[in-house]
Each structure stands twice: as structure tokens, then as C-alpha cells.
XYZ file of C-alpha atoms in Angstrom:
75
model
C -44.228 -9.525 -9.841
C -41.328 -11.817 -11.135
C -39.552 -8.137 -11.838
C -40.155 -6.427 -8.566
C -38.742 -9.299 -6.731
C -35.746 -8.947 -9.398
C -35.172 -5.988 -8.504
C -35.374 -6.459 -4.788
C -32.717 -8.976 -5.074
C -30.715 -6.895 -6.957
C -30.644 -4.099 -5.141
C -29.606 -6.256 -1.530
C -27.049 -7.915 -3.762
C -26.008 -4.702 -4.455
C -25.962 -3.381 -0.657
C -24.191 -6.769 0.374
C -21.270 -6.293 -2.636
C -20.957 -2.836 -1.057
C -21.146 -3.768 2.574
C -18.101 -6.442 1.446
C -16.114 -4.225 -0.030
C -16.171 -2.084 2.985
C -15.283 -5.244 4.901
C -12.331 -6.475 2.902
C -10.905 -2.118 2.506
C -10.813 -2.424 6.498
C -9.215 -6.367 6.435
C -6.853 -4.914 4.058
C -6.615 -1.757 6.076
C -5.227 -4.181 9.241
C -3.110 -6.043 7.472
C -1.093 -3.561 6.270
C -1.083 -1.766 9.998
C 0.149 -5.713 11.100
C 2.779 -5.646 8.791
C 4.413 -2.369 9.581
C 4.435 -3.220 12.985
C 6.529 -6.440 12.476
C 8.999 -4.409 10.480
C 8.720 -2.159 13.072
C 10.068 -4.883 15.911
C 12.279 -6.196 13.323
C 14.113 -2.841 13.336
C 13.691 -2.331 17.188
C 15.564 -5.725 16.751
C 18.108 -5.022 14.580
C 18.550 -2.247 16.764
C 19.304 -4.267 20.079
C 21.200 -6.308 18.540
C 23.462 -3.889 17.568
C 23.879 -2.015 20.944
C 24.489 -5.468 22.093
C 27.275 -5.932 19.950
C 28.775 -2.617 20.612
C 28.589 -3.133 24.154
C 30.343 -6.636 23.864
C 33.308 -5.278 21.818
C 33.826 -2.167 24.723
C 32.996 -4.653 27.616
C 36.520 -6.596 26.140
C 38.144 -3.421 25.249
C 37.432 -2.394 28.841
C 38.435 -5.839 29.893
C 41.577 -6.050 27.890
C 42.763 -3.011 29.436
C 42.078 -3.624 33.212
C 44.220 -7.153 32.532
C 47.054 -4.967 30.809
C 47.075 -2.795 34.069
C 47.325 -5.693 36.649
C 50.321 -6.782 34.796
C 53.489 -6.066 36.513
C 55.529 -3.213 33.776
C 59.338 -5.009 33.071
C 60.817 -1.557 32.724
């Protein structure tokens, strides 16, 4: 009797180590999809950041020009 109920334990321990497993593959699983996705917005960051900066440097290029033009020439 003592062996059957052994055995009976052993085998749910078995399907819960199983069922676990399964659990933490899938946990694991999502963590790694979270963690692409924040490198993901880090590049879309990077990304923005770097349009910004290009559009800064031809917003004063384009503004540095327009000021040369209202100057009167001296020639």
C-alpha cells in the first residue's frame, strides 16, 4: 500500500516538475520578447535623437543663411 501511494506521489511530482518547466520555458520565453522590445525603443530612440540633431544643425544652417541675406552687401 505504502508503495502504490509512492508511486502515486511520484508520478504527480513528476507531472508538476514537468508542468513547471513548461511554465518557467514560457516566463523565459517573455522575458526575452520584453527585452528585445526595449532595445527595440532604445534604437527607435537613438534614432530620433539623431534626426533631431540633424534637423537642429540645418534649422541654423538655414538660419545662418537667411541672416547673411538680410545683410546689406558693402560692395
Amino acid at each position: 500500500v505504502n508503495q502504490r501511494k509512492l508511486d502515486h506521489e511520484v508520478k504527480t511530482l513528476q507531472l508538476q516538475a514537468a508542468q513547471f518547466a513548461k511554465q518557467t520555458g514560457q516566463w523565459i520565453s517573455m522575458v526575452e520578447n520584453f527585452n528585445q522590445t526595449l532595445k527595440e525603443i532604445g534604437d527607435v530612440e537613438n534614432w530620433a535623437r539623431s534626426i533631431e540633431m540633424d534637423m537642429r544643425t540645418i534649422a541654423i544652417a538655414l538660419d545662418y543663411v537667411y541672416k547673411g541675406q538680410l545683410q546689406p552687401s558693402t560692395s
